[in-house]
Short mmCIF file of C-alpha atoms in Angstrom, two decimals:
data_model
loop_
_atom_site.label_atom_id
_atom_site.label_comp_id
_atom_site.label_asym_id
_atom_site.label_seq_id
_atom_site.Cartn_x
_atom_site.Cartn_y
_atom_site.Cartn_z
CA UNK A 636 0.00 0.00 0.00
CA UNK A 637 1.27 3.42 -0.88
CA UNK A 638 2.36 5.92 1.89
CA UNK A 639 -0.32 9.19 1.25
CA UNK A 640 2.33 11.95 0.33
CA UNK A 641 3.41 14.61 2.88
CA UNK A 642 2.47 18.00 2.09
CA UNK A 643 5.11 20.81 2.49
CA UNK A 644 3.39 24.18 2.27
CA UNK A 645 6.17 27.40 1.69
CA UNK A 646 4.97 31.20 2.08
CA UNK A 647 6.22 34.01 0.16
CA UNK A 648 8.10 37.13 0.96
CA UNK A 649 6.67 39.30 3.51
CA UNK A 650 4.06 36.67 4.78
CA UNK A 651 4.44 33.93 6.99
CA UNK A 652 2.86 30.53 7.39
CA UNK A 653 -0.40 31.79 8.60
CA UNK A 654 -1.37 32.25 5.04
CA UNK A 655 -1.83 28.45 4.79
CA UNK A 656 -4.52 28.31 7.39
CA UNK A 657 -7.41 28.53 5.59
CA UNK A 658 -6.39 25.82 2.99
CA UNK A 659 -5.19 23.69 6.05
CA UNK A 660 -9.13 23.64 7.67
CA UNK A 661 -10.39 23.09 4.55
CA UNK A 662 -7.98 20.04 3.91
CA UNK A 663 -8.42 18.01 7.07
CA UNK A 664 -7.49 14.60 5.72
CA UNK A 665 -4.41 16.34 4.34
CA UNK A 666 -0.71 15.80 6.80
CA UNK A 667 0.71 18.97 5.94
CA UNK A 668 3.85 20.58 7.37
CA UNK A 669 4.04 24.25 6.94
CA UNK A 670 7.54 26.23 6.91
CA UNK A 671 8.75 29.57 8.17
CA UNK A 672 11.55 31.94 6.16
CA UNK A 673 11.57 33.62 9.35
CA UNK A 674 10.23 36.92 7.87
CA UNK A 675 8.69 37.98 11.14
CA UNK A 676 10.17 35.16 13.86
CA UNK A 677 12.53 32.41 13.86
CA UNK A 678 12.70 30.16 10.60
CA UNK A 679 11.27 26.45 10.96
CA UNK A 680 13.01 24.54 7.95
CA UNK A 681 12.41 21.16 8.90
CA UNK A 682 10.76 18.32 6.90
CA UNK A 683 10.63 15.22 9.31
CA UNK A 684 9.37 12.67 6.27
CA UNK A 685 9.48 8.84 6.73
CA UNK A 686 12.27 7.48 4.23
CA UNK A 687 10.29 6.58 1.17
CA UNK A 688 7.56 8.75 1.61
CA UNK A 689 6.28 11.07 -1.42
CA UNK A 690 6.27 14.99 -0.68
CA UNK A 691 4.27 17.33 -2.45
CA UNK A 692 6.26 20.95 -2.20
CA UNK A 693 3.50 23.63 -2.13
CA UNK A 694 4.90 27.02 -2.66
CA UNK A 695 3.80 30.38 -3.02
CA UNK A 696 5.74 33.58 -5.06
CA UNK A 697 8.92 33.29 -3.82
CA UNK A 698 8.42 30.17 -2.16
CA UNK A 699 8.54 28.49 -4.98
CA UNK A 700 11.75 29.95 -6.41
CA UNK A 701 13.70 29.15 -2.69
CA UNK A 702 12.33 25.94 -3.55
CA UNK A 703 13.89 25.43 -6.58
CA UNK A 704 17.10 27.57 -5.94
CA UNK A 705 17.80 25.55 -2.24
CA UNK A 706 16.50 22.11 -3.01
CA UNK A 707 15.88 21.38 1.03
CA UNK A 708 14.77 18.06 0.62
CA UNK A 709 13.50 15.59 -2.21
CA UNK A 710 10.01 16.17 -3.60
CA UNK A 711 7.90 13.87 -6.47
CA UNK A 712 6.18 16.66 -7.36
CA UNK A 713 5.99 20.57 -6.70
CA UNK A 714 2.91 22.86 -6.74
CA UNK A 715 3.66 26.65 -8.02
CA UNK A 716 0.91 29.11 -6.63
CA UNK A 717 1.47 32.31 -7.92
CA UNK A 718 5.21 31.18 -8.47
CA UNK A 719 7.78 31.45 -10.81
CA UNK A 720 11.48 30.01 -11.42
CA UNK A 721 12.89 33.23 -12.27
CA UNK A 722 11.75 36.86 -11.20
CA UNK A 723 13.98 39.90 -12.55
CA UNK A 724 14.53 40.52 -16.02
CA UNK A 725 17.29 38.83 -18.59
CA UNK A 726 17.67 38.78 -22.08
CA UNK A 727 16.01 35.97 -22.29
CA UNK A 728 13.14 36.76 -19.87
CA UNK A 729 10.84 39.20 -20.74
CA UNK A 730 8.35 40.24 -19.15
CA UNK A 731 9.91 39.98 -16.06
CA UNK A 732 10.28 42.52 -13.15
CA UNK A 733 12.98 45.02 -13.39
CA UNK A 734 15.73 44.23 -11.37
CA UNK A 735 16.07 48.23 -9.78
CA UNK A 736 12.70 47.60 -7.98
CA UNK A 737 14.23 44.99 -6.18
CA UNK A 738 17.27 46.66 -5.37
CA UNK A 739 14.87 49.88 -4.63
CA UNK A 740 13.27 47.82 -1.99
CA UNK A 741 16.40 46.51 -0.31
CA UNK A 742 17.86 49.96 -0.25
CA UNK A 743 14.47 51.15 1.32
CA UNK A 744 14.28 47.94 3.41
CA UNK A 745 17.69 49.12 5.11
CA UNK A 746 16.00 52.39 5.84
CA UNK A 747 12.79 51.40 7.29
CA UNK A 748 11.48 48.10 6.74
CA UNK A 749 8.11 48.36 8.42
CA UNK A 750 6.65 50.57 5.33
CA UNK A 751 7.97 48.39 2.33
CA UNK A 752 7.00 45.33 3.92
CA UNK A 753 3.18 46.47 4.66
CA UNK A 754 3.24 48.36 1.04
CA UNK A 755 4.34 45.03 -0.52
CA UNK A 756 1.60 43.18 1.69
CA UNK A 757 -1.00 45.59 0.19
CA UNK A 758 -0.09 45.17 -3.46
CA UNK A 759 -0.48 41.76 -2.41
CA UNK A 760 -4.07 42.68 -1.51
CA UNK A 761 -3.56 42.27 1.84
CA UNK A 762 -4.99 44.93 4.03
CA UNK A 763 -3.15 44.42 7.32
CA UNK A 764 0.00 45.75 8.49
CA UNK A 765 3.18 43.78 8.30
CA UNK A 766 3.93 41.68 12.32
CA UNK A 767 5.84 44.21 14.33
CA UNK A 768 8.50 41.68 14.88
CA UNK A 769 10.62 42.02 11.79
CA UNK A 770 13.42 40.29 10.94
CA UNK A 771 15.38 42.40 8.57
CA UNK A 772 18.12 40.66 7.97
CA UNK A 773 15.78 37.35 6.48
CA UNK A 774 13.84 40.02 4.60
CA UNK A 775 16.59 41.57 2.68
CA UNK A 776 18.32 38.16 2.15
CA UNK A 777 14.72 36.77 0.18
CA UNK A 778 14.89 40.31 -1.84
CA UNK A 779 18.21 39.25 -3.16
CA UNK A 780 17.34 35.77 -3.61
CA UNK A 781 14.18 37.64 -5.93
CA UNK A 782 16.72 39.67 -7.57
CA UNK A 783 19.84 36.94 -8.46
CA UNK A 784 18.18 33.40 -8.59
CA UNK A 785 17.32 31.74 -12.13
CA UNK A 786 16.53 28.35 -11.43
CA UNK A 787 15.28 27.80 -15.28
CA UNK A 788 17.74 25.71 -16.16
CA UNK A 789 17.72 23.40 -13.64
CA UNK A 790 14.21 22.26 -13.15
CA UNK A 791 13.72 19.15 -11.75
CA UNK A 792 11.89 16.31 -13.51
CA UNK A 793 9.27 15.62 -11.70
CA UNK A 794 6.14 17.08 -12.26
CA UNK A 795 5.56 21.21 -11.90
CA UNK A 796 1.70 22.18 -11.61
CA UNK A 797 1.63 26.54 -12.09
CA UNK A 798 -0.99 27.68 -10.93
CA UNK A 799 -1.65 31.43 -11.47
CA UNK A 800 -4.83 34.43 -12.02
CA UNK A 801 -5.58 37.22 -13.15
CA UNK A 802 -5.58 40.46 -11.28
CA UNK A 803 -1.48 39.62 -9.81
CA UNK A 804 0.43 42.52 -9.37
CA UNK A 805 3.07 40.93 -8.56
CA UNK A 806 3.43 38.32 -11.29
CA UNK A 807 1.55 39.72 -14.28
CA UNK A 808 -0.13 36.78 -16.89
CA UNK A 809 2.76 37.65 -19.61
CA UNK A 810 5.47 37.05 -17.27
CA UNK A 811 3.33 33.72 -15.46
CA UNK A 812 3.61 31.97 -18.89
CA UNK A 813 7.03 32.96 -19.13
CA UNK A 814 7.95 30.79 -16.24
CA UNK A 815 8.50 26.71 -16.32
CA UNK A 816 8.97 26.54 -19.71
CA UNK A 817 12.04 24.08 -19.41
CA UNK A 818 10.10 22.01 -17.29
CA UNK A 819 9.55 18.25 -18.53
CA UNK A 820 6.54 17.61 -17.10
CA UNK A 821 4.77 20.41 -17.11
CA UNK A 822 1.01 21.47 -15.94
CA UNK A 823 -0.63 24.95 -16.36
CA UNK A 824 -3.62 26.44 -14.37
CA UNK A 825 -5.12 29.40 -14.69
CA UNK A 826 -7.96 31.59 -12.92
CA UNK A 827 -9.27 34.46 -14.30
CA UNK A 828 -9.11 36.52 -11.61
CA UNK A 829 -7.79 35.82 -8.13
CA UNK A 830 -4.77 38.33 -8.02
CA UNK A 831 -1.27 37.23 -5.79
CA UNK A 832 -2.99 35.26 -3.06
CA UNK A 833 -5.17 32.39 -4.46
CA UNK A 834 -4.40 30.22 -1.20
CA UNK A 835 -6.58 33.09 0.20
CA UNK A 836 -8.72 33.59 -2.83
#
């Protein structure tokens, strides 16, 4: 009989793993294991998976791409929500985000990181304020990750579902098909409307 996989669930930048709550009560029969960046307290990296076990990777915007770029422990298959395997513009990715709004943001970060984090949260189209408690040093070290990693051409082969809507101000449609396209095994889903936060949407 086949071990049900493990679910590993991975927030974005500037949230935390509270944004998988909602999708956890609504998946009861579901073991998932939710991890912490450490945006706003101590990381929690940890997957404790029985040897032989299938995991699922769930990740979310940037999630997704420290995923791909850190490879913390073997997955059969990966689920992109609102994700993406590269994020600033290259040659050979456009349209992408310009790489001086992420270097904008660290530079601002360094200044006063309450206000970028709760502006980035509201482009989001989230309406509360960024946790008090913020780790700046986590935060500008996930901007940079945004800004330098290209994990296109090393995708792994197991199977990538992207999901992605319309409405995301942080990853546009044009640039959400631009992403996974050297993936093998390759699914695409996509919502008309739903903006950057479909685990809330």
């Amino acid at each position: 009989m086949t071990a049900s996989p493990l679910v590993v669930l991975v927030h974005g930048w500037g949230l935390g793993p509270d944004l998988w709550d909602d999708l956890c009560r609504a998946w009861p029969e579901v073991e998932a294991v939710r991890l912490d960046l450490g945006f706003f307290g101590p990381p929690a990296l940890t997957v404790d998976c029985a040897p032989g076990r299938p995991i699922v990777a769930v990740g979310h915007s940037l999630g997704v791409l420290w995923l791909l770029a850190t490879r913390p422990f073997p997955w059969s298959a990966l689920v992109s929500v609102n994700g993406f395997d590269r994020f600033t513009e290259a040659p050979d990715f456009r349209p992408a985000v310009p790489r001086r709004l992420v270097e904008r943001m660290l530079t601002r970060l360094e200044q006063d990181p309450a206000p970028v984090v709760t502006e980035f949260r509201r482009r989001c189209g989230l309406s509360t304020p960024a946790p008090s408690t913020l780790n700046q040093a986590t935060l500008a070290q996930g901007l940079r990750l945004l800004r330098e990693a290209d994990a296109r051409a090393a995708l792994p082969p197991t199977p990538i579902l992207a999901l992605s809507a319309g409405g995301d101000a942080i990853l546009p449609e044009g640039m959400a098909e631009n992403c996974f396209r050297a993936a093998p095994r390759l699914t695409r889903a996509h919502r008309a409307d739903g903006g950057h936060l479909l685990p809330l949407t």
